[in-house]
Every structure is written in structure tokens, then in C-alpha cells.
Amino acid sequence: SDKILISENGSQIIRDIAFSEGYFSIQDQSAALVVELLNPKDNESILDLFAGPGGKTCYMAELMDSTGEIIAVDKFPNKVRKIKQNIARLKLTSIKTNIIDAFRFGPIAPSFTKVLLDVPCTGWGVLQKKAELRWQVHQNLKELLKLQGQALKTGAKFVALGGYLIYSTCTLNMQENEEQVEKFLNRNKNFELVPAETEIKKIYTDRGYMKTLPFLHGMDGAFAAKMKRIN
């Protein structure tokens, strides 16, 4: 993307006054790509159901020039605090935060142009950064798969006709990625997959999905699928 600059000296940059003044944000390219796949447009109404710590949320607001509305939901108060810190630093005005479990957020109405589900996952895509994840990968996969399936079911209820549902993870595990999306699409014929290459460079896609691989793309491993509500 022409909006992303790669830097070799991250630790220096974070102390720069331009950062505290909100002239730029720091995030992995893979996270930014998910937002570019979502492709937020001015004046849209967007729901971000697992929003903390808010990197994607804020990037969406910036791409929309603070028009429209983004509802950022997260059940963890410390994560919502981080979203609010980012909002203040970047002087964004279109984001409303909500500390509540995504599964209890309501009222449920198909009123959003786009719904982002950046779901909890095993984090295989960021193993190089988070050594502690290596120990817990197999601990709760079954529960995570159930939660991800539930997230898709819940998120779909908020999507307006003609709107989009974006499902993303920071893992390379097919059970959490392709298989979840395929299951969802088989059960929900009112949604169809939007080929990722229509929004982002083909190099970051695989069989219609967004997919980044650390060894190939030099960024975190991530997966995302964009689905359109067609009836």
C-alpha cells in the first residue's frame, strides 16, 4: 500500500514527537492489509466487534477522514483504554467505544455497511514475536474454533443488505481460517466470498482469501476473508 512506510528503527520512531502528536501509527503490514481488504469508504457505518487494542479501528477512521461512524466493541477494559488512547493521540472523532462482550452487544439489527471480526485465534502467524504463544497453541483450540464460529454467526446479523462481513485472524491454521469461512458460507447462502484480489495485491492472496506468510512477505502471518450479504 502507498500508505505504509517500512522502518528499520521502530524503537526510535515510537519516541518521536510526530508519533505522540498523531502524525502516524505503528502496526504490522498484515493488519493494515486487512483494513484495505475491508476498504472503508466515507460516511459508512462500521462495526468492529473484537476491536482492542484498536490499530485496525483507527486506520479505518483515518481512511474515512473521520466521516461516518465506527462502533468499536471489546470486553476487556484495558484494551478499550488502548483504543481510547489511540483515538486521542490521532484526534479521531468518528469512533464510539463500547466495553461489552461482542456476543452481548445489541440491539441486533442489520444496519452496518461493514462488520469486522478480527477474532481471537491461536496466533500462529505471530509466533516469531510472541514466544509464549508456542506453549499454549494446543491448549484451547476446540474452544477457539467454537468461539470463531459463533463470532461469524453473530457478526452476520449486523450486516446490512449489500454490506460486507470481514473475518480475520493472525494465524496460519486452516481450521481457524479457510475451514471456518467455508462452514459459514455453506450455512449462510445469503453471503458470498468477495475475491480478495479485487481489493488488495494478488501477491497477498490465496484462492480468494487474503493470506500473508512471514517467510514469503516479511510480515506477520495473517488471514482474512471478505463476504458480501447478497440477500
mmCIF file of N, CA, C and O in Angstrom, residues 124-199:
data_model
loop_
_atom_site.group_PDB
_atom_site.id
_atom_site.type_symbol
_atom_site.label_atom_id
_atom_site.label_comp_id
_atom_site.label_asym_id
_atom_site.label_seq_id
_atom_site.Cartn_x
_atom_site.Cartn_y
_atom_site.Cartn_z
ATOM 1 N N TRP A 124 -0.725 -18.300 15.486
ATOM 2 C CA TRP A 124 0.436 -18.923 14.840
ATOM 3 C C TRP A 124 1.157 -17.964 13.917
ATOM 4 O O TRP A 124 2.337 -18.106 13.673
ATOM 5 N N GLY A 125 0.431 -16.991 13.403
ATOM 6 C CA GLY A 125 1.035 -16.050 12.461
ATOM 7 C C GLY A 125 2.022 -15.108 13.101
ATOM 8 O O GLY A 125 2.851 -14.509 12.434
ATOM 9 N N VAL A 126 1.929 -14.958 14.447
ATOM 10 C CA VAL A 126 2.835 -14.014 15.111
ATOM 11 C C VAL A 126 3.780 -14.726 16.086
ATOM 12 O O VAL A 126 4.315 -14.120 16.996
ATOM 13 N N LEU A 127 4.003 -16.002 15.852
ATOM 14 C CA LEU A 127 4.874 -16.772 16.739
ATOM 15 C C LEU A 127 6.259 -16.159 16.859
ATOM 16 O O LEU A 127 6.894 -16.224 17.906
ATOM 17 N N GLN A 128 6.729 -15.573 15.754
ATOM 18 C CA GLN A 128 8.082 -15.025 15.794
ATOM 19 C C GLN A 128 8.176 -13.878 16.803
ATOM 20 O O GLN A 128 9.238 -13.560 17.302
ATOM 21 N N LYS A 129 7.038 -13.240 17.106
ATOM 22 C CA LYS A 129 7.053 -12.112 18.035
ATOM 23 C C LYS A 129 6.654 -12.506 19.442
ATOM 24 O O LYS A 129 6.980 -11.837 20.393
ATOM 25 N N LYS A 130 5.861 -13.574 19.556
ATOM 26 C CA LYS A 130 5.310 -13.910 20.872
ATOM 27 C C LYS A 130 5.658 -15.337 21.249
ATOM 28 O O LYS A 130 4.876 -16.260 21.017
ATOM 29 N N ALA A 131 6.803 -15.498 21.853
ATOM 30 C CA ALA A 131 7.278 -16.841 22.196
ATOM 31 C C ALA A 131 6.304 -17.576 23.109
ATOM 32 O O ALA A 131 6.153 -18.789 23.012
ATOM 33 N N GLU A 132 5.605 -16.841 23.985
ATOM 34 C CA GLU A 132 4.732 -17.520 24.955
ATOM 35 C C GLU A 132 3.576 -18.254 24.263
ATOM 36 O O GLU A 132 3.026 -19.203 24.808
ATOM 37 N N LEU A 133 3.244 -17.830 23.038
ATOM 38 C CA LEU A 133 2.147 -18.483 22.319
ATOM 39 C C LEU A 133 2.497 -19.924 21.955
ATOM 40 O O LEU A 133 1.619 -20.755 21.823
ATOM 41 N N ARG A 134 3.781 -20.197 21.815
ATOM 42 C CA ARG A 134 4.179 -21.550 21.414
ATOM 43 C C ARG A 134 3.721 -22.596 22.421
ATOM 44 O O ARG A 134 3.525 -23.746 22.093
ATOM 45 N N TRP A 135 3.600 -22.170 23.671
ATOM 46 C CA TRP A 135 3.257 -23.123 24.725
ATOM 47 C C TRP A 135 1.761 -23.377 24.806
ATOM 48 O O TRP A 135 1.333 -24.385 25.327
ATOM 49 N N GLN A 136 0.961 -22.451 24.326
ATOM 50 C CA GLN A 136 -0.476 -22.604 24.555
ATOM 51 C C GLN A 136 -1.283 -22.916 23.302
ATOM 52 O O GLN A 136 -2.488 -22.939 23.333
ATOM 53 N N VAL A 137 -0.577 -23.194 22.219
ATOM 54 C CA VAL A 137 -1.262 -23.406 20.945
ATOM 55 C C VAL A 137 -2.322 -24.505 21.014
ATOM 56 O O VAL A 137 -3.420 -24.335 20.512
ATOM 57 N N HIS A 138 -2.022 -25.615 21.641
ATOM 58 C CA HIS A 138 -2.978 -26.727 21.618
ATOM 59 C C HIS A 138 -3.946 -26.709 22.787
ATOM 60 O O HIS A 138 -4.882 -27.483 22.827
ATOM 61 N N GLN A 139 -3.698 -25.818 23.724
ATOM 62 C CA GLN A 139 -4.496 -25.784 24.940
ATOM 63 C C GLN A 139 -5.994 -25.685 24.697
ATOM 64 O O GLN A 139 -6.761 -26.439 25.243
ATOM 65 N N ASN A 140 -6.380 -24.712 23.889
ATOM 66 C CA ASN A 140 -7.815 -24.431 23.808
ATOM 67 C C ASN A 140 -8.317 -24.260 22.375
ATOM 68 O O ASN A 140 -9.215 -23.469 22.137
ATOM 69 N N LEU A 141 -7.763 -25.005 21.465
ATOM 70 C CA LEU A 141 -8.150 -24.862 20.051
ATOM 71 C C LEU A 141 -9.637 -25.141 19.851
ATOM 72 O O LEU A 141 -10.330 -24.416 19.135
ATOM 73 N N LYS A 142 -10.131 -26.170 20.528
ATOM 74 C CA LYS A 142 -11.538 -26.554 20.382
ATOM 75 C C LYS A 142 -12.461 -25.399 20.769
ATOM 76 O O LYS A 142 -13.421 -25.083 20.063
ATOM 77 N N GLU A 143 -12.154 -24.778 21.900
ATOM 78 C CA GLU A 143 -12.973 -23.649 22.374
ATOM 79 C C GLU A 143 -12.870 -22.457 21.421
ATOM 80 O O GLU A 143 -13.859 -21.779 21.154
ATOM 81 N N LEU A 144 -11.653 -22.216 20.930
ATOM 82 C CA LEU A 144 -11.451 -21.105 19.998
ATOM 83 C C LEU A 144 -12.259 -21.309 18.719
ATOM 84 O O LEU A 144 -12.885 -20.380 18.224
ATOM 85 N N LEU A 145 -12.242 -22.527 18.193
ATOM 86 C CA LEU A 145 -12.982 -22.819 16.965
ATOM 87 C C LEU A 145 -14.475 -22.553 17.163
ATOM 88 O O LEU A 145 -15.149 -22.008 16.294
ATOM 89 N N LYS A 146 -14.965 -22.940 18.344
ATOM 90 C CA LYS A 146 -16.377 -22.718 18.663
ATOM 91 C C LYS A 146 -16.675 -21.216 18.724
ATOM 92 O O LYS A 146 -17.664 -20.732 18.172
ATOM 93 N N LEU A 147 -15.783 -20.481 19.388
ATOM 94 C CA LEU A 147 -15.959 -19.034 19.536
ATOM 95 C C LEU A 147 -15.920 -18.328 18.181
ATOM 96 O O LEU A 147 -16.719 -17.433 17.900
ATOM 97 N N GLN A 148 -14.992 -18.751 17.322
ATOM 98 C CA GLN A 148 -14.870 -18.134 15.991
ATOM 99 C C GLN A 148 -16.136 -18.376 15.156
ATOM 100 O O GLN A 148 -16.630 -17.466 14.478
ATOM 101 N N GLY A 149 -16.649 -19.593 15.229
ATOM 102 C CA GLY A 149 -17.884 -19.926 14.503
ATOM 103 C C GLY A 149 -19.041 -19.071 14.998
ATOM 104 O O GLY A 149 -19.853 -18.557 14.219
ATOM 105 N N GLN A 150 -19.093 -18.916 16.318
ATOM 106 C CA GLN A 150 -20.120 -18.097 16.956
ATOM 107 C C GLN A 150 -19.983 -16.627 16.546
ATOM 108 O O GLN A 150 -20.967 -15.931 16.317
ATOM 109 N N ALA A 151 -18.734 -16.174 16.444
ATOM 110 C CA ALA A 151 -18.468 -14.782 16.057
ATOM 111 C C ALA A 151 -19.001 -14.512 14.646
ATOM 112 O O ALA A 151 -19.632 -13.481 14.395
ATOM 113 N N LEU A 152 -18.777 -15.454 13.748
ATOM 114 C CA LEU A 152 -19.279 -15.304 12.374
ATOM 115 C C LEU A 152 -20.808 -15.246 12.359
ATOM 116 O O LEU A 152 -21.407 -14.408 11.687
ATOM 117 N N LYS A 153 -21.422 -16.120 13.145
ATOM 118 C CA LYS A 153 -22.884 -16.167 13.217
ATOM 119 C C LYS A 153 -23.439 -14.853 13.768
ATOM 120 O O LYS A 153 -24.404 -14.295 13.241
ATOM 121 N N THR A 154 -22.809 -14.357 14.824
ATOM 122 C CA THR A 154 -23.253 -13.108 15.455
ATOM 123 C C THR A 154 -23.018 -11.918 14.534
ATOM 124 O O THR A 154 -23.916 -11.111 14.299
ATOM 125 N N GLY A 155 -21.795 -11.808 14.012
ATOM 126 C CA GLY A 155 -21.441 -10.671 13.164
ATOM 127 C C GLY A 155 -22.339 -10.548 11.951
ATOM 128 O O GLY A 155 -22.723 -9.440 11.543
ATOM 129 N N ALA A 156 -22.726 -11.688 11.379
ATOM 130 C CA ALA A 156 -23.550 -11.700 10.163
ATOM 131 C C ALA A 156 -24.890 -10.999 10.375
ATOM 132 O O ALA A 156 -25.449 -10.391 9.460
ATOM 133 N N LYS A 157 -25.391 -11.067 11.604
ATOM 134 C CA LYS A 157 -26.710 -10.478 11.909
ATOM 135 C C LYS A 157 -26.703 -8.953 11.857
ATOM 136 O O LYS A 157 -27.746 -8.324 11.811
ATOM 137 N N PHE A 158 -25.538 -8.358 11.898
ATOM 138 C CA PHE A 158 -25.430 -6.900 11.897
ATOM 139 C C PHE A 158 -25.206 -6.312 10.501
ATOM 140 O O PHE A 158 -25.192 -5.106 10.326
ATOM 141 N N VAL A 159 -24.983 -7.185 9.510
ATOM 142 C CA VAL A 159 -24.622 -6.707 8.169
ATOM 143 C C VAL A 159 -25.867 -6.321 7.364
ATOM 144 O O VAL A 159 -26.779 -7.130 7.191
ATOM 145 N N ALA A 160 -25.885 -5.093 6.876
ATOM 146 C CA ALA A 160 -26.991 -4.621 6.038
ATOM 147 C C ALA A 160 -26.955 -5.335 4.694
ATOM 148 O O ALA A 160 -25.899 -5.815 4.258
ATOM 149 N N LEU A 161 -28.082 -5.390 4.016
ATOM 150 C CA LEU A 161 -28.164 -5.975 2.681
ATOM 151 C C LEU A 161 -27.214 -5.220 1.756
ATOM 152 O O LEU A 161 -27.195 -3.987 1.742
ATOM 153 N N GLY A 162 -26.368 -5.960 1.044
ATOM 154 C CA GLY A 162 -25.367 -5.321 0.179
ATOM 155 C C GLY A 162 -24.104 -4.946 0.931
ATOM 156 O O GLY A 162 -23.138 -4.456 0.341
ATOM 157 N N GLY A 163 -24.107 -5.187 2.242
ATOM 158 C CA GLY A 163 -22.940 -4.870 3.075
ATOM 159 C C GLY A 163 -21.960 -6.030 3.143
ATOM 160 O O GLY A 163 -22.156 -7.079 2.498
ATOM 161 N N TYR A 164 -20.910 -5.858 3.926
ATOM 162 C CA TYR A 164 -19.820 -6.837 3.946
ATOM 163 C C TYR A 164 -19.449 -7.294 5.354
ATOM 164 O O TYR A 164 -19.485 -6.514 6.308
ATOM 165 N N LEU A 165 -19.070 -8.562 5.433
ATOM 166 C CA LEU A 165 -18.580 -9.158 6.667
ATOM 167 C C LEU A 165 -17.125 -9.533 6.424
ATOM 168 O O LEU A 165 -16.813 -10.214 5.437
ATOM 169 N N ILE A 166 -16.213 -9.068 7.279
ATOM 170 C CA ILE A 166 -14.791 -9.385 7.117
ATOM 171 C C ILE A 166 -14.342 -10.186 8.330
ATOM 172 O O ILE A 166 -14.507 -9.751 9.472
ATOM 173 N N TYR A 167 -13.798 -11.361 8.057
ATOM 174 C CA TYR A 167 -13.337 -12.257 9.118
ATOM 175 C C TYR A 167 -11.824 -12.329 9.030
ATOM 176 O O TYR A 167 -11.274 -12.592 7.952
ATOM 177 N N SER A 168 -11.123 -12.065 10.143
ATOM 178 C CA SER A 168 -9.659 -12.119 10.062
ATOM 179 C C SER A 168 -9.034 -12.744 11.308
ATOM 180 O O SER A 168 -9.598 -12.694 12.401
ATOM 181 N N THR A 169 -7.863 -13.349 11.102
ATOM 182 C CA THR A 169 -7.089 -13.946 12.209
ATOM 183 C C THR A 169 -5.608 -13.624 12.004
ATOM 184 O O THR A 169 -5.196 -13.208 10.918
ATOM 185 N N CYS A 170 -4.821 -13.866 13.051
ATOM 186 C CA CYS A 170 -3.359 -13.734 12.908
ATOM 187 C C CYS A 170 -2.734 -15.121 13.031
ATOM 188 O O CYS A 170 -1.712 -15.322 13.675
ATOM 189 N N THR A 171 -3.405 -16.097 12.428
ATOM 190 C CA THR A 171 -2.904 -17.463 12.455
ATOM 191 C C THR A 171 -2.830 -18.019 11.038
ATOM 192 O O THR A 171 -3.439 -17.473 10.122
ATOM 193 N N LEU A 172 -2.090 -19.115 10.873
ATOM 194 C CA LEU A 172 -1.993 -19.768 9.561
ATOM 195 C C LEU A 172 -2.670 -21.136 9.617
ATOM 196 O O LEU A 172 -2.529 -21.949 8.711
ATOM 197 N N ASN A 173 -3.431 -21.371 10.673
ATOM 198 C CA ASN A 173 -4.076 -22.656 10.892
ATOM 199 C C ASN A 173 -5.370 -22.748 10.073
ATOM 200 O O ASN A 173 -6.309 -21.996 10.297
ATOM 201 N N MET A 174 -5.413 -23.675 9.133
ATOM 202 C CA MET A 174 -6.559 -23.778 8.216
ATOM 203 C C MET A 174 -7.885 -24.013 8.914
ATOM 204 O O MET A 174 -8.927 -23.568 8.456
ATOM 205 N N GLN A 175 -7.852 -24.712 10.061
ATOM 206 C CA GLN A 175 -9.099 -24.958 10.794
ATOM 207 C C GLN A 175 -9.744 -23.644 11.236
ATOM 208 O O GLN A 175 -10.958 -23.518 11.269
ATOM 209 N N GLU A 176 -8.890 -22.694 11.590
ATOM 210 C CA GLU A 176 -9.400 -21.402 12.068
ATOM 211 C C GLU A 176 -9.670 -20.438 10.917
ATOM 212 O O GLU A 176 -10.347 -19.430 11.112
ATOM 213 N N ASN A 177 -9.143 -20.743 9.757
ATOM 214 C CA ASN A 177 -9.220 -19.828 8.621
ATOM 215 C C ASN A 177 -10.195 -20.328 7.548
ATOM 216 O O ASN A 177 -11.394 -20.143 7.657
ATOM 217 N N GLU A 178 -9.634 -20.950 6.512
ATOM 218 C CA GLU A 178 -10.446 -21.394 5.380
ATOM 219 C C GLU A 178 -11.641 -22.244 5.818
ATOM 220 O O GLU A 178 -12.761 -22.048 5.343
ATOM 221 N N GLU A 179 -11.395 -23.179 6.746
ATOM 222 C CA GLU A 179 -12.480 -24.093 7.138
ATOM 223 C C GLU A 179 -13.614 -23.358 7.830
ATOM 224 O O GLU A 179 -14.790 -23.674 7.617
ATOM 225 N N GLN A 180 -13.285 -22.370 8.661
ATOM 226 C CA GLN A 180 -14.333 -21.586 9.329
ATOM 227 C C GLN A 180 -15.186 -20.846 8.300
ATOM 228 O O GLN A 180 -16.416 -20.828 8.386
ATOM 229 N N VAL A 181 -14.530 -20.225 7.337
ATOM 230 C CA VAL A 181 -15.247 -19.430 6.339
ATOM 231 C C VAL A 181 -16.099 -20.336 5.451
ATOM 232 O O VAL A 181 -17.264 -20.031 5.163
ATOM 233 N N GLU A 182 -15.527 -21.471 5.041
ATOM 234 C CA GLU A 182 -16.285 -22.399 4.200
ATOM 235 C C GLU A 182 -17.528 -22.911 4.913
ATOM 236 O O GLU A 182 -18.617 -22.982 4.333
ATOM 237 N N LYS A 183 -17.372 -23.238 6.206
ATOM 238 C CA LYS A 183 -18.520 -23.692 7.008
ATOM 239 C C LYS A 183 -19.593 -22.613 7.054
ATOM 240 O O LYS A 183 -20.778 -22.880 6.882
ATOM 241 N N PHE A 184 -19.150 -21.392 7.305
ATOM 242 C CA PHE A 184 -20.095 -20.273 7.400
ATOM 243 C C PHE A 184 -20.841 -20.071 6.080
ATOM 244 O O PHE A 184 -22.060 -19.928 6.050
ATOM 245 N N LEU A 185 -20.107 -20.075 4.974
ATOM 246 C CA LEU A 185 -20.733 -19.840 3.664
ATOM 247 C C LEU A 185 -21.684 -20.979 3.274
ATOM 248 O O LEU A 185 -22.702 -20.747 2.631
ATOM 249 N N ASN A 186 -21.353 -22.199 3.697
ATOM 250 C CA ASN A 186 -22.248 -23.330 3.413
ATOM 251 C C ASN A 186 -23.566 -23.191 4.155
ATOM 252 O O ASN A 186 -24.620 -23.571 3.661
ATOM 253 N N ARG A 187 -23.479 -22.619 5.371
ATOM 254 C CA ARG A 187 -24.686 -22.465 6.193
ATOM 255 C C ARG A 187 -25.453 -21.189 5.869
ATOM 256 O O ARG A 187 -26.615 -21.064 6.208
ATOM 257 N N ASN A 188 -24.783 -20.217 5.281
ATOM 258 C CA ASN A 188 -25.402 -18.910 5.040
ATOM 259 C C ASN A 188 -25.341 -18.555 3.555
ATOM 260 O O ASN A 188 -24.424 -17.877 3.113
ATOM 261 N N LYS A 189 -26.339 -19.010 2.838
ATOM 262 C CA LYS A 189 -26.350 -18.813 1.386
ATOM 263 C C LYS A 189 -26.600 -17.354 1.010
ATOM 264 O O LYS A 189 -26.535 -16.996 -0.163
ATOM 265 N N ASN A 190 -26.918 -16.532 2.002
ATOM 266 C CA ASN A 190 -27.140 -15.101 1.717
ATOM 267 C C ASN A 190 -25.829 -14.313 1.742
ATOM 268 O O ASN A 190 -25.820 -13.093 1.609
ATOM 269 N N PHE A 191 -24.712 -15.025 1.910
ATOM 270 C CA PHE A 191 -23.387 -14.390 1.840
ATOM 271 C C PHE A 191 -22.557 -15.081 0.764
ATOM 272 O O PHE A 191 -22.673 -16.293 0.573
ATOM 273 N N GLU A 192 -21.705 -14.291 0.086
ATOM 274 C CA GLU A 192 -20.777 -14.897 -0.879
ATOM 275 C C GLU A 192 -19.391 -14.290 -0.692
ATOM 276 O O GLU A 192 -19.254 -13.137 -0.272
ATOM 277 N N LEU A 193 -18.380 -15.082 -1.014
ATOM 278 C CA LEU A 193 -16.995 -14.622 -0.872
ATOM 279 C C LEU A 193 -16.677 -13.588 -1.946
ATOM 280 O O LEU A 193 -16.994 -13.770 -3.113
ATOM 281 N N VAL A 194 -16.040 -12.505 -1.514
ATOM 282 C CA VAL A 194 -15.548 -11.498 -2.460
ATOM 283 C C VAL A 194 -14.068 -11.808 -2.676
ATOM 284 O O VAL A 194 -13.298 -11.820 -1.712
ATOM 285 N N PRO A 195 -13.641 -12.088 -3.903
ATOM 286 C CA PRO A 195 -12.221 -12.426 -4.111
ATOM 287 C C PRO A 195 -11.306 -11.314 -3.584
ATOM 288 O O PRO A 195 -11.459 -10.148 -3.964
ATOM 289 N N ALA A 196 -10.388 -11.680 -2.698
ATOM 290 C CA ALA A 196 -9.522 -10.687 -2.046
ATOM 291 C C ALA A 196 -8.713 -9.869 -3.047
ATOM 292 O O ALA A 196 -8.429 -8.697 -2.823
ATOM 293 N N GLU A 197 -8.376 -10.492 -4.181
ATOM 294 C CA GLU A 197 -7.530 -9.777 -5.152
ATOM 295 C C GLU A 197 -8.253 -8.596 -5.811
ATOM 296 O O GLU A 197 -7.631 -7.807 -6.507
ATOM 297 N N THR A 198 -9.573 -8.475 -5.592
ATOM 298 C CA THR A 198 -10.269 -7.293 -6.121
ATOM 299 C C THR A 198 -9.979 -6.061 -5.264
ATOM 300 O O THR A 198 -10.213 -4.937 -5.687
ATOM 301 N N GLU A 199 -9.440 -6.274 -4.040
ATOM 302 C CA GLU A 199 -9.165 -5.148 -3.138
ATOM 303 C C GLU A 199 -7.682 -4.943 -2.840
ATOM 304 O O GLU A 199 -7.237 -3.835 -2.602
#
